[in-house]
Each structure stands twice: as structure tokens, then as C-alpha cells.
Amino acid sequence: MPDNLNPAVALSVSGLSFAISGTELIHPMDFEVKSGRRLVVLGPNGAGKSLLLRLGHGLLQPSSGQVHRNDRHLPGRRAHAMLFQTPVMLRRSVLDNVTHALAAIGVPAAQLRGRAVEALNRFGLMGLAERPARLLSGGEQQRLAIARAWALRPDLLFLDEPTAALDPSATRLIEAMLADLHAEGVTLMMSTHDLGQARRLADDILFLASGSLVEASEAERFFNDPQTAQARAFIAGDLVW
Amino acid sequence: MIDDASPLIAALALIVRLDPAFLGIVGLSLRVTLTAVCLAALIGLPLGALLAVSRFRGRLAMIVAINALMGLPPVVVGLVFFLLLSRSGPLGGFGLLFTPSAMIIAQASLVLPIVIALTRQTIEDLWAGYREYLQSIGMGPKEAIGTLLWDARFSLATALLAGFGRATAEVGAVLIVGGNIAGVTRMMTTAIALETSKGDLALALGLGIILVGITLLVNALAFGMSRIGVRHAG
Ligand SMILES: Nc1ncnc2c1ncn2[C@@H]1O[C@H](COP(=O)(O)OP(=O)(O)O)[C@@H](O)[C@H]1O
Ligand SMILES: [Mg+2]
């Protein structure tokens, strides 16, 4: 099963389901993430957004169905990377967090520092380079997580509610950075339970509820003309499950 | 030797004069115990880390067994190695009984379960937080061990100090396999045990003071290490 997809598709999912000890948490679904687009996985808490992103990134193995990524395997980069809701910071300096990731994907030792410094500069973190990453604020940690992922030069970036734990100003900053990544051509697949964020960032929407894909469409259509009662209720601010 | 004159003053005199026999005992003790801790670290750190990240049948039983071994009475460890190393024992051919090597082996065996158990616990906690991220950048459990050991180095140093503390303080194992031979296998604790019963209170007390000093130092180091750890690693 080579990942020889149409290059216009970054991720293609067919018949995908996921179960833990007999309980199906993600019900069979099909969808695509188009290259260069921002797909937002929208849904209330417990809808299955985190599971879906982990399945897409390969951290979880599907119980059935397939996940095809259009991975371009090139030396010194990783085709896809992931940001977690609570950033995972290694117990190292800000700089060493980035060099560690680069070393892990096989970047030669001589290039580690240069590429890490480039990433920190790119995201305005160079001033914090020597600080222990765990002692940064939540917003700075998420920014470092973005810089660390960006340093791997991914084509596709998974983001699991990257601003859910942040205050509005940190959220604005992260959203601006995601807009920049989008402008650079990185494909984004991002989850949120925040309608406002989905409106601001999404090109395409996957609306999930209770582990099922309820609606998949372009963002404008989703918000202006939702096709399902559940989506209409969610957009109207009613509880959905 | 010493009648009514305070043994404490005589003990202090031994320390201040840098009495060669006295220093010999302290030096041997430190050499044996440090070597034993290094050996235990060399084996125990990777083993503990491996136990933390791998999942196999019997893992929980193994963890319980190793935790239990931490409480092993030193005299029993001494007895076991005495039987193994004595001339008629399975390892008798090496002629190690009543040598510093025998004491190193016995102490390393006492320290090893501590190092494995504390490493396992420390690394498992760190791994719980790191696992998904490391997997995300392509590092499986085995590849992650280096990262985990490095990032846990300050906590692990504390584990080694705990092992060092246990080894420094124990008498039974080194007494049985070492034999407390003057100038050859006489350690601080074995000397205290025997000299006290022989009435050389000055030597016993002098060594006791050094032991207490080492204990204080080890604890201060452990405390400082965790502070440095927070400052450097968060
Ligand atoms: N390891 C797990 N074991 C059992 N249930 C789980 C596990 N992980 C997630 N779930 C369940 O799957 C559902 C979807 O979880 P999740 O993907 O985290 O939702 P979301 O990210 O949309 O809030 C939830 O009901 C959650 O309780
Ligand atoms: Mg979630």
C-alpha cells in the first residue's frame, strides 16, 4: 500500500475505525485532507478529535480501514509532525529541545545548532534559547512546540487543540503563526472545540460527534449552510452529543 | 591504650593527625563502596530504564521482586556470596574470598536492586509524559532510553547516592566476605564493630565521625542535586 496518492491530497482515510477493548470509539469514516489546506476537526469534548489526530499521525493503529499519508521522505526532514494540547517539553533547554528533535530524525550533528537557531529565530524564541523549556509559560511552550515541529520541515502538521490551555493573547499569537505556516504551504489538520477559532482558521471542516463523522465540507458552506441538525445545533451554541 | 582519657579526644586526634592506619581504612571503604556503586550504576541504570519502557509478561512480578530485593538483609547477601566464593563454592576458583573484590561484588549486589528500582520508577514517570512526543518524532521505547536517562540524570544521581548511602552504612555483607583483615579488607563499619568489642573506642569513634560526615555529605549532595536539576531541567 504505497502512499502514492494524488499530490493534491495530503491525507486520505478510508473505512477508518478505532476500538479499545471492544468499544468502538471512532466509527468507520472516510475523508481527505487536501494539500496546503487547513482542515479543522470540530466537535465537542469527547467527540473523538484527539483520537482521530493520533490515528492520522500514526500514534494509534486503526482497528480497521486505512490511513494514507502522502509522505515525502526526504533526508533531514520529517513528512508530518504533531502538536499536543499540553506541549510535551523535554527537561532540557529551549535550544536543546529543538536539537534533540532534529537529531532524532537523523539530521547530521554539524547542522543541528544552525537549524535549531533558525527555528527559534523564526518564532521569536532565540532570547529564551538557554532557558529550561519546562519553566516557560504555556504560550511560550506551545510556541516552542511549533518551532520544534517547524524545524523538522513537515509537509503536514497535526495540532490537537493547540490553544485550548492558552489565554486570548497567546491564542492570537499561535493562530498568527499557524497562518504563517499555512502561507508557507504546510498542510494543517487541527482540532478545536472552539467555534470562533474554527471560523477564523478553517478552510475545511470535519464535524465530529460521539466518534462519528457527522459532516465534512468547506468551512464557508459548513457555517452558512450546515447540512445536519447536529451541526446546526452546534453552530447555534446548543449542546451536541 | 586509652584509660579514662576521653576516647573522643583520641578519636579527633586520629583524624587530625591523619593517622595512616586510620586513613587506610577510610580509603579502602570509599574505594570499595564507590566501585560497587559504579558497577551497580553501569548495570542498573540501563536495566531499570529498559524495565520502565518495555512491556512483557512477568514484568510486574519482576518489579515486585526487585522492590523486595531492596530490603534484603546484608548479612544474607554476605552469606550467599561467602558460599559462592568459598574454596568449595562454584566461584571458589577465582580465589576472591576475603579480598576487596569480594566486598565490591557483595556491595554491588546490595546496591543494584536500589538502582534498578529507583531508575525504573523515575524513568517510568518521565516516559509517561514523553512517550507520545518521542514516538511522534520516530523514537520507540528502545531509542528513547538514552533521552530518558539523560533527562532524568539529576534524579538518577540521587538514586545512586541512596545506593551509596546503603553500601557505606552496611556491615554484614563486607564482614562475612571480607573477613575484616587489617590492612586488607578492614572497612569503616567492620572496624567499628570489632574495635568496639575489643575496647579500641578511639578508632571506632573516629571512624564513626567520618561515617556520619559522609552521610551528611551524601544527603547534602542529594539535596543540592535536586535543586540543580530544577534550575537546569525544570
Ligand atoms: N485510552 C482510552 N480508553 C478508553 N476510552 C478512551 C481512551 N481515549 C479516549 N477515550 C474515549 O474516546 C472518546 C473520544 O476521546 P477524545 O478523542 O479524547 O475526544 P476529544 O479529543 O474530541 O475531546 C471519549 O469518550 C474518551 O473518553
Ligand atoms: Mg482532545
Short mmCIF file of C-alpha atoms and ligand atoms in Angstrom, two decimals:
data_model
loop_
_atom_site.label_atom_id
_atom_site.label_comp_id
_atom_site.label_asym_id
_atom_site.label_seq_id
_atom_site.Cartn_x
_atom_site.Cartn_y
_atom_site.Cartn_z
CA MET A 1 0.00 0.00 0.00
CA PRO A 2 2.34 2.76 -1.13
CA ASP A 3 1.38 6.28 -0.26
CA ASN A 4 1.18 7.16 -3.95
CA LEU A 5 -1.77 9.46 -3.62
CA ASN A 6 -2.68 12.32 -5.77
CA PRO A 7 -0.24 15.02 -4.59
CA ALA A 8 -3.22 17.29 -4.03
CA VAL A 9 -4.22 15.03 -1.12
CA ALA A 10 -2.04 15.07 1.99
CA LEU A 11 -4.03 12.51 3.94
CA SER A 12 -6.68 10.08 2.88
CA VAL A 13 -8.69 7.98 5.27
CA SER A 14 -10.97 5.12 4.27
CA GLY A 15 -13.14 2.89 6.41
CA LEU A 16 -11.19 4.04 9.44
CA SER A 17 -12.41 2.90 12.83
CA PHE A 18 -10.79 2.58 16.21
CA ALA A 19 -11.79 0.49 19.22
CA ILE A 20 -10.31 -0.07 22.67
CA SER A 21 -11.13 -3.38 24.34
CA GLY A 22 -14.19 -3.94 22.22
CA THR A 23 -15.63 -0.43 22.49
CA GLU A 24 -15.67 1.39 19.18
CA LEU A 25 -14.61 4.98 19.89
CA ILE A 26 -14.16 6.08 16.27
CA HIS A 27 -16.88 4.77 13.99
CA PRO A 28 -15.99 3.95 10.38
CA MET A 29 -15.32 7.11 8.39
CA ASP A 30 -13.78 8.35 5.14
CA PHE A 31 -12.30 11.75 4.43
CA GLU A 32 -9.40 13.54 2.79
CA VAL A 33 -7.12 16.38 3.81
CA LYS A 34 -6.18 18.40 0.75
CA SER A 35 -2.60 19.58 0.42
CA GLY A 36 -1.93 23.10 1.54
CA ARG A 37 -5.32 23.46 3.21
CA ARG A 38 -6.28 23.98 6.83
CA LEU A 39 -8.66 21.27 7.90
CA VAL A 40 -10.28 21.84 11.27
CA VAL A 41 -11.69 18.88 13.18
CA LEU A 42 -14.54 20.44 15.08
CA GLY A 43 -16.62 18.88 17.81
CA PRO A 44 -17.50 18.94 21.48
CA ASN A 45 -15.32 17.36 24.17
CA GLY A 46 -15.23 13.60 23.83
CA ALA A 47 -16.18 13.69 20.15
CA GLY A 48 -13.04 11.76 19.21
CA LYS A 49 -10.92 14.62 17.85
CA SER A 50 -7.75 13.65 19.71
CA LEU A 51 -8.11 10.01 18.75
CA LEU A 52 -8.59 10.96 15.10
CA LEU A 53 -5.47 13.12 15.01
CA ARG A 54 -3.42 10.38 16.69
CA LEU A 55 -4.70 7.90 14.12
CA GLY A 56 -3.77 10.30 11.33
CA HIS A 57 -0.29 10.87 12.75
CA GLY A 58 0.26 7.16 13.35
CA LEU A 59 0.45 7.24 17.13
CA LEU A 60 -2.52 4.87 17.21
CA GLN A 61 -3.19 1.97 14.87
CA PRO A 62 -6.68 1.76 13.34
CA SER A 63 -8.85 -1.22 14.23
CA SER A 64 -9.99 -1.29 10.64
CA GLY A 65 -9.60 0.77 7.50
CA GLN A 66 -6.63 2.69 6.19
CA VAL A 67 -4.76 5.92 6.71
CA HIS A 68 -2.71 7.01 3.69
CA ARG A 69 -0.39 9.94 4.03
CA ASN A 70 1.27 11.48 1.04
CA ASP A 71 4.63 11.36 2.86
CA ARG A 72 7.63 12.68 1.00
CA HIS A 73 10.55 11.03 2.74
CA LEU A 74 13.49 13.33 2.29
CA PRO A 75 16.69 13.33 4.32
CA GLY A 76 16.82 15.78 7.21
CA ARG A 77 13.10 16.27 7.47
CA ARG A 78 10.02 14.52 8.68
CA ALA A 79 6.93 14.36 6.49
CA HIS A 80 4.48 15.01 9.31
CA ALA A 81 4.64 16.23 12.88
CA MET A 82 2.23 16.76 15.74
CA LEU A 83 1.49 19.33 18.42
CA PHE A 84 -0.28 18.23 21.57
CA GLN A 85 -2.86 20.06 23.62
CA THR A 86 -0.40 20.21 26.51
CA PRO A 87 3.01 20.70 24.92
CA VAL A 88 5.49 17.95 25.77
CA MET A 89 8.67 19.72 26.78
CA LEU A 90 11.83 17.73 27.38
CA ARG A 91 13.71 18.55 30.57
CA ARG A 92 16.28 20.49 28.60
CA SER A 93 16.89 24.00 27.41
CA VAL A 94 14.71 25.54 24.72
CA LEU A 95 17.54 25.15 22.19
CA ASP A 96 18.23 21.54 23.19
CA ASN A 97 14.57 20.65 22.76
CA VAL A 98 14.92 21.57 19.09
CA THR A 99 18.34 19.99 18.51
CA HIS A 100 17.08 16.79 20.15
CA ALA A 101 14.18 16.52 17.70
CA LEU A 102 16.49 17.21 14.76
CA ALA A 103 18.96 14.58 15.94
CA ALA A 104 16.11 12.10 16.38
CA ILE A 105 15.18 12.37 12.71
CA GLY A 106 18.78 11.93 11.63
CA VAL A 107 19.96 15.47 10.93
CA PRO A 108 23.79 15.43 10.95
CA ALA A 109 25.36 16.76 14.16
CA ALA A 110 27.08 19.61 12.34
CA GLN A 111 23.73 21.06 11.23
CA LEU A 112 21.81 20.69 14.49
CA ARG A 113 22.60 24.02 16.07
CA GLY A 114 22.19 26.05 12.90
CA ARG A 115 18.80 24.61 12.12
CA ALA A 116 17.63 24.92 15.72
CA VAL A 117 18.71 28.56 15.88
CA GLU A 118 16.92 29.21 12.60
CA ALA A 119 13.71 27.76 14.03
CA LEU A 120 13.98 29.71 17.29
CA ASN A 121 14.62 32.94 15.41
CA ARG A 122 11.70 32.23 13.11
CA PHE A 123 9.33 32.04 16.08
CA GLY A 124 10.88 34.75 18.22
CA LEU A 125 12.30 32.38 20.81
CA MET A 126 16.02 32.99 20.44
CA GLY A 127 16.04 35.16 23.54
CA LEU A 128 14.88 32.15 25.57
CA ALA A 129 17.26 29.66 23.96
CA GLU A 130 19.14 28.71 27.11
CA ARG A 131 16.13 28.63 29.45
CA PRO A 132 14.79 25.28 30.68
CA ALA A 133 11.81 24.62 28.41
CA ARG A 134 9.60 23.44 31.26
CA LEU A 135 9.87 26.76 33.00
CA LEU A 136 8.39 28.71 30.05
CA SER A 137 4.82 29.97 30.15
CA GLY A 138 2.12 27.89 28.49
CA GLY A 139 2.07 30.16 25.45
CA GLU A 140 5.85 30.10 25.11
CA GLN A 141 5.85 26.32 25.42
CA GLN A 142 3.30 25.96 22.64
CA ARG A 143 5.33 28.39 20.53
CA LEU A 144 8.40 26.26 21.15
CA ALA A 145 6.41 23.18 20.18
CA ILE A 146 5.59 24.89 16.88
CA ALA A 147 9.20 25.92 16.33
CA ARG A 148 10.37 22.41 17.16
CA ALA A 149 7.88 20.90 14.71
CA TRP A 150 8.68 23.51 12.05
CA ALA A 151 12.39 22.68 12.34
CA LEU A 152 11.54 19.19 11.04
CA ARG A 153 10.17 20.82 7.85
CA PRO A 154 6.95 18.79 7.75
CA ASP A 155 4.50 18.92 4.85
CA LEU A 156 1.65 18.04 7.18
CA LEU A 157 1.19 19.23 10.74
CA PHE A 158 -1.33 17.75 13.17
CA LEU A 159 -2.41 20.05 16.00
CA ASP A 160 -4.59 18.82 18.85
CA GLU A 161 -6.39 21.82 20.36
CA PRO A 162 -3.12 23.78 20.45
CA THR A 163 -4.66 26.82 22.13
CA ALA A 164 -7.18 25.16 24.45
CA ALA A 165 -5.00 25.83 27.50
CA LEU A 166 -3.91 29.34 26.50
CA ASP A 167 -5.16 32.84 27.26
CA PRO A 168 -6.55 35.02 24.44
CA SER A 169 -3.33 36.89 23.66
CA ALA A 170 -1.25 33.70 23.49
CA THR A 171 -4.01 32.15 21.39
CA ARG A 172 -3.88 35.08 18.94
CA LEU A 173 -0.11 34.66 18.62
CA ILE A 174 -0.34 30.93 17.96
CA GLU A 175 -3.11 31.49 15.42
CA ALA A 176 -0.95 34.04 13.62
CA MET A 177 1.89 31.53 13.49
CA LEU A 178 -0.42 28.90 12.07
CA ALA A 179 -1.49 31.40 9.40
CA ASP A 180 2.20 31.85 8.52
CA LEU A 181 2.74 28.11 8.30
CA HIS A 182 -0.27 27.89 6.02
CA ALA A 183 1.17 30.66 3.85
CA GLU A 184 4.39 28.63 3.60
CA GLY A 185 2.36 25.76 2.17
CA VAL A 186 2.21 23.45 5.20
CA THR A 187 -0.97 21.39 5.36
CA LEU A 188 -2.66 21.71 8.74
CA MET A 189 -5.04 19.28 10.39
CA MET A 190 -6.13 20.81 13.63
CA SER A 191 -8.78 20.06 16.21
CA THR A 192 -10.74 22.53 18.26
CA HIS A 193 -13.96 22.71 20.20
CA ASP A 194 -13.93 26.49 19.71
CA LEU A 195 -16.32 27.66 17.01
CA GLY A 196 -14.68 31.06 16.78
CA GLN A 197 -11.30 29.52 16.15
CA ALA A 198 -12.76 27.23 13.52
CA ARG A 199 -14.29 30.24 11.77
CA ARG A 200 -11.00 32.12 11.87
CA LEU A 201 -8.73 29.31 10.69
CA ALA A 202 -10.57 26.65 8.76
CA ASP A 203 -10.59 26.08 5.02
CA ASP A 204 -12.36 22.78 5.54
CA ILE A 205 -14.32 21.35 8.43
CA LEU A 206 -14.75 17.84 9.74
CA PHE A 207 -17.54 17.93 12.27
CA LEU A 208 -17.40 15.03 14.73
CA ALA A 209 -19.82 13.99 17.43
CA SER A 210 -19.67 10.86 19.58
CA GLY A 211 -16.92 9.32 17.48
CA SER A 212 -18.82 9.69 14.21
CA LEU A 213 -18.09 11.94 11.27
CA VAL A 214 -21.27 13.98 11.06
CA GLU A 215 -20.39 16.46 8.38
CA ALA A 216 -17.41 17.20 6.12
CA SER A 217 -17.43 20.28 3.96
CA GLU A 218 -15.72 23.54 3.12
CA ALA A 219 -15.79 25.91 6.05
CA GLU A 220 -17.89 28.58 4.40
CA ARG A 221 -20.56 26.10 3.49
CA PHE A 222 -20.42 24.44 6.91
CA PHE A 223 -21.09 27.69 8.71
CA ASN A 224 -23.57 29.17 6.24
CA ASP A 225 -25.47 26.11 5.23
CA PRO A 226 -24.95 23.17 7.62
CA GLN A 227 -26.49 20.00 6.29
CA THR A 228 -27.24 18.19 9.53
CA ALA A 229 -29.34 19.01 12.54
CA GLN A 230 -26.38 18.28 14.83
CA ALA A 231 -24.13 20.74 13.03
CA ARG A 232 -26.86 23.37 13.06
CA ALA A 233 -27.29 22.88 16.81
CA PHE A 234 -23.54 23.07 17.46
CA ILE A 235 -23.19 26.25 15.41
CA ALA A 236 -26.16 27.72 17.24
CA GLY A 237 -24.38 27.02 20.52
CA ASP A 238 -26.59 24.20 21.69
CA LEU A 239 -25.15 21.12 23.38
CA VAL A 240 -24.43 18.31 20.96
CA TRP A 241 -23.58 14.71 21.74
CA MET B 1 45.77 2.32 75.26
CA ILE B 2 43.20 4.75 76.48
CA ASP B 3 42.06 4.61 80.04
CA ASP B 4 39.95 7.42 81.34
CA ALA B 5 41.18 9.93 78.81
CA SER B 6 38.27 10.76 76.63
CA PRO B 7 38.12 8.42 73.61
CA LEU B 8 36.54 11.30 71.77
CA ILE B 9 39.72 13.36 72.05
CA ALA B 10 41.79 10.38 70.93
CA ALA B 11 39.41 9.89 68.02
CA LEU B 12 39.73 13.51 66.96
CA ALA B 13 43.49 13.15 67.26
CA LEU B 14 43.40 10.22 64.83
CA ILE B 15 41.53 12.36 62.33
CA VAL B 16 43.63 15.48 62.77
CA ARG B 17 46.95 13.61 62.70
CA LEU B 18 45.86 11.85 59.53
CA ASP B 19 46.86 8.57 61.12
CA PRO B 20 47.97 6.25 58.27
CA ALA B 21 46.18 3.14 59.51
CA PHE B 22 43.04 5.17 60.09
CA LEU B 23 43.25 6.75 56.65
CA GLY B 24 43.87 3.33 55.14
CA ILE B 25 40.56 2.07 56.49
CA VAL B 26 38.66 5.13 55.30
CA GLY B 27 40.33 4.93 51.89
CA LEU B 28 39.57 1.26 51.41
CA SER B 29 35.96 1.78 52.43
CA LEU B 30 35.50 4.58 49.94
CA ARG B 31 37.26 2.68 47.18
CA VAL B 32 35.18 -0.47 47.69
CA THR B 33 31.88 1.35 48.01
CA LEU B 34 32.44 3.76 45.12
CA THR B 35 33.48 0.89 42.86
CA ALA B 36 30.43 -1.11 43.93
CA VAL B 37 28.11 1.83 43.23
CA CYS B 38 29.70 2.42 39.82
CA LEU B 39 29.25 -1.25 38.93
CA ALA B 40 25.65 -1.18 40.11
CA ALA B 41 25.04 2.01 38.11
CA LEU B 42 26.56 0.54 34.95
CA ILE B 43 24.20 -2.42 35.14
CA GLY B 44 21.24 -0.93 36.98
CA LEU B 45 20.63 2.30 35.06
CA PRO B 46 20.08 0.70 31.64
CA LEU B 47 18.26 -2.26 33.17
CA GLY B 48 15.94 -0.04 35.19
CA ALA B 49 15.25 2.12 32.13
CA LEU B 50 14.56 -0.93 30.00
CA LEU B 51 12.17 -2.24 32.64
CA ALA B 52 10.42 1.14 32.64
CA VAL B 53 9.73 1.33 28.90
CA SER B 54 9.17 -2.29 27.92
CA ARG B 55 6.07 -4.38 28.33
CA PHE B 56 6.40 -8.13 28.66
CA ARG B 57 4.81 -10.98 30.58
CA GLY B 58 6.13 -11.22 34.10
CA ARG B 59 7.15 -7.56 34.20
CA LEU B 60 5.05 -6.75 37.24
CA ALA B 61 6.34 -9.81 39.09
CA MET B 62 9.87 -8.70 38.27
CA ILE B 63 9.22 -5.18 39.59
CA VAL B 64 7.81 -6.58 42.83
CA ALA B 65 10.77 -8.93 43.19
CA ILE B 66 13.29 -6.14 42.66
CA ASN B 67 11.50 -3.89 45.12
CA ALA B 68 11.64 -6.74 47.63
CA LEU B 69 15.37 -7.22 47.00
CA MET B 70 15.93 -3.62 48.10
CA GLY B 71 15.16 -4.75 51.63
CA LEU B 72 17.46 -7.77 51.54
CA PRO B 73 19.41 -8.14 54.82
CA PRO B 74 23.10 -7.51 54.07
CA VAL B 75 24.19 -10.49 56.18
CA VAL B 76 22.18 -12.79 53.95
CA VAL B 77 23.82 -11.31 50.86
CA GLY B 78 27.16 -11.80 52.59
CA LEU B 79 26.34 -15.39 53.39
CA VAL B 80 25.28 -16.15 49.82
CA PHE B 81 28.48 -14.70 48.39
CA PHE B 82 30.52 -16.44 51.08
CA LEU B 83 29.11 -19.76 49.90
CA LEU B 84 29.60 -18.87 46.23
CA LEU B 85 33.16 -17.61 46.66
CA SER B 86 34.47 -20.04 49.29
CA ARG B 87 37.04 -22.51 48.07
CA SER B 88 34.50 -25.32 47.66
CA GLY B 89 31.86 -23.00 46.19
CA PRO B 90 31.03 -22.68 42.47
CA LEU B 91 33.11 -19.49 42.13
CA GLY B 92 35.81 -20.63 44.54
CA GLY B 93 38.37 -21.00 41.76
CA PHE B 94 38.75 -17.23 41.45
CA GLY B 95 40.16 -17.01 44.97
CA LEU B 96 38.21 -13.86 45.75
CA LEU B 97 37.01 -14.63 49.26
CA PHE B 98 38.50 -12.24 51.86
CA THR B 99 39.64 -9.76 49.19
CA PRO B 100 38.34 -6.26 48.42
CA SER B 101 36.93 -7.67 45.17
CA ALA B 102 34.61 -9.92 47.14
CA MET B 103 33.40 -6.92 49.14
CA ILE B 104 32.83 -4.94 45.95
CA ILE B 105 30.76 -7.76 44.49
CA ALA B 106 28.70 -8.12 47.67
CA GLN B 107 28.08 -4.39 47.96
CA ALA B 108 27.25 -4.02 44.28
CA SER B 109 24.65 -6.75 44.74
CA LEU B 110 23.14 -4.84 47.64
CA VAL B 111 23.05 -1.58 45.71
CA LEU B 112 21.88 -3.00 42.38
CA PRO B 113 18.21 -3.54 43.35
CA ILE B 114 18.05 0.02 44.70
CA VAL B 115 19.45 1.44 41.48
CA ILE B 116 17.18 -0.66 39.28
CA ALA B 117 14.05 0.05 41.31
CA LEU B 118 14.59 3.80 41.63
CA THR B 119 15.64 4.10 37.98
CA ARG B 120 12.57 2.16 36.90
CA GLN B 121 10.28 4.42 38.88
CA THR B 122 11.94 7.66 37.75
CA ILE B 123 12.14 6.68 34.08
CA GLU B 124 8.61 5.31 34.02
CA ASP B 125 7.22 8.64 35.27
CA LEU B 126 9.23 10.58 32.70
CA TRP B 127 8.31 8.16 29.93
CA ALA B 128 4.61 8.60 30.68
CA GLY B 129 4.98 12.28 29.80
CA TYR B 130 7.41 11.82 26.90
CA ARG B 131 6.07 8.70 25.19
CA GLU B 132 3.73 10.19 22.60
CA TYR B 133 6.06 13.02 21.67
CA LEU B 134 9.10 10.78 21.27
CA GLN B 135 7.03 8.32 19.27
CA SER B 136 5.89 11.27 17.17
CA ILE B 137 9.49 12.07 16.17
CA GLY B 138 10.15 8.43 15.42
CA MET B 139 11.68 7.21 18.69
CA GLY B 140 10.32 3.94 20.00
CA PRO B 141 10.89 2.72 23.57
CA LYS B 142 14.40 1.39 22.90
CA GLU B 143 15.57 4.55 21.11
CA ALA B 144 14.08 6.66 23.89
CA ILE B 145 16.20 5.17 26.68
CA GLY B 146 19.17 7.46 26.05
CA THR B 147 16.95 10.55 26.08
CA LEU B 148 15.19 9.41 29.24
CA LEU B 149 18.36 8.58 31.16
CA TRP B 150 19.88 11.92 30.24
CA ASP B 151 16.82 13.96 31.12
CA ALA B 152 16.45 12.12 34.43
CA ARG B 153 20.12 12.45 35.32
CA PHE B 154 19.60 14.63 38.37
CA SER B 155 17.01 12.31 39.89
CA LEU B 156 19.11 9.31 38.99
CA ALA B 157 22.15 10.80 40.69
CA THR B 158 20.02 10.96 43.81
CA ALA B 159 19.20 7.26 43.37
CA LEU B 160 22.90 6.46 43.14
CA LEU B 161 23.56 8.49 46.27
CA ALA B 162 20.87 6.48 48.06
CA GLY B 163 22.68 3.33 46.96
CA PHE B 164 25.98 4.77 48.13
CA GLY B 165 24.40 5.55 51.49
CA ARG B 166 23.17 1.99 51.95
CA ALA B 167 26.52 0.50 50.97
CA THR B 168 28.52 2.83 53.22
CA ALA B 169 26.40 2.01 56.23
CA GLU B 170 26.25 -1.77 55.95
CA VAL B 171 28.43 -4.14 57.97
CA GLY B 172 27.15 -7.67 57.49
CA ALA B 173 27.99 -8.39 53.87
CA VAL B 174 31.53 -6.98 53.87
CA LEU B 175 32.31 -8.55 57.22
CA ILE B 176 31.39 -12.03 56.00
CA VAL B 177 33.04 -11.94 52.56
CA GLY B 178 35.90 -9.62 53.52
CA GLY B 179 36.82 -11.02 56.90
CA ASN B 180 37.91 -7.68 58.40
CA ILE B 181 41.60 -8.38 57.81
CA ALA B 182 43.70 -5.43 58.99
CA GLY B 183 45.16 -3.51 56.10
CA VAL B 184 43.44 -5.72 53.52
CA THR B 185 39.68 -5.85 53.98
CA ARG B 186 39.10 -3.75 57.08
CA MET B 187 36.34 -1.25 56.32
CA MET B 188 34.97 1.54 58.46
CA THR B 189 31.88 -0.34 59.59
CA THR B 190 33.63 -3.66 60.20
CA ALA B 191 36.39 -1.90 62.11
CA ILE B 192 33.85 -0.14 64.31
CA ALA B 193 32.04 -3.40 65.03
CA LEU B 194 35.21 -5.21 66.03
CA GLU B 195 37.26 -2.43 67.65
CA THR B 196 34.34 -1.52 69.89
CA SER B 197 34.19 -5.04 71.27
CA LYS B 198 37.99 -5.09 71.64
CA GLY B 199 37.88 -1.80 73.52
CA ASP B 200 39.63 0.49 70.99
CA LEU B 201 36.95 3.11 71.32
CA ALA B 202 39.08 5.89 69.82
CA LEU B 203 39.40 4.16 66.46
CA ALA B 204 35.74 3.18 66.47
CA LEU B 205 34.62 6.68 67.32
CA GLY B 206 36.94 8.31 64.82
CA LEU B 207 35.55 6.11 62.05
CA GLY B 208 32.04 6.77 63.32
CA ILE B 209 32.61 10.51 62.98
CA ILE B 210 33.81 10.05 59.41
CA LEU B 211 30.80 7.88 58.60
CA VAL B 212 28.41 10.46 59.97
CA GLY B 213 30.24 13.10 57.97
CA ILE B 214 29.90 11.05 54.79
CA THR B 215 26.19 10.53 55.45
CA LEU B 216 25.70 14.26 55.88
CA LEU B 217 27.67 14.96 52.73
CA VAL B 218 25.68 12.43 50.71
CA ASN B 219 22.42 13.98 51.84
CA ALA B 220 23.64 17.48 51.13
CA LEU B 221 24.71 16.35 47.65
CA ALA B 222 21.31 14.76 47.03
CA PHE B 223 19.58 17.93 48.12
CA GLY B 224 21.83 20.12 46.00
CA MET B 225 21.40 17.80 43.05
CA SER B 226 17.62 18.13 43.03
CA ARG B 227 17.92 21.93 43.26
CA ILE B 228 20.37 22.00 40.36
CA GLY B 229 18.04 19.66 38.48
CA VAL B 230 15.13 22.07 38.76
CA ARG B 231 17.29 25.02 37.74
CA HIS B 232 18.74 23.25 34.69
CA ALA B 233 15.95 20.99 33.57
CA GLY B 234 12.75 22.32 35.03
N1 LIG C 1 -7.48 5.19 26.12
C1 LIG C 1 -8.81 5.30 26.14
N2 LIG C 1 -9.56 4.33 26.71
C2 LIG C 1 -10.90 4.41 26.74
N3 LIG C 1 -11.59 5.42 26.21
C3 LIG C 1 -10.92 6.41 25.63
C4 LIG C 1 -9.48 6.41 25.55
N4 LIG C 1 -9.09 7.51 24.90
C5 LIG C 1 -10.22 8.19 24.59
N5 LIG C 1 -11.30 7.53 25.02
C6 LIG C 1 -12.71 7.96 24.84
O1 LIG C 1 -12.91 8.22 23.48
C7 LIG C 1 -13.75 9.36 23.33
C8 LIG C 1 -13.06 10.38 22.44
O2 LIG C 1 -11.93 10.88 23.10
P1 LIG C 1 -11.07 12.09 22.52
O3 LIG C 1 -10.60 11.72 21.16
O4 LIG C 1 -10.02 12.38 23.52
O5 LIG C 1 -12.14 13.26 22.45
P2 LIG C 1 -11.90 14.81 22.13
O6 LIG C 1 -10.46 14.98 21.81
O7 LIG C 1 -12.79 15.10 20.98
O8 LIG C 1 -12.32 15.55 23.33
C9 LIG C 1 -14.02 9.88 24.72
O9 LIG C 1 -15.29 9.45 25.11
C10 LIG C 1 -12.96 9.25 25.57
O10 LIG C 1 -13.42 9.03 26.86
MG MG C 2 -8.99 16.05 22.83
#
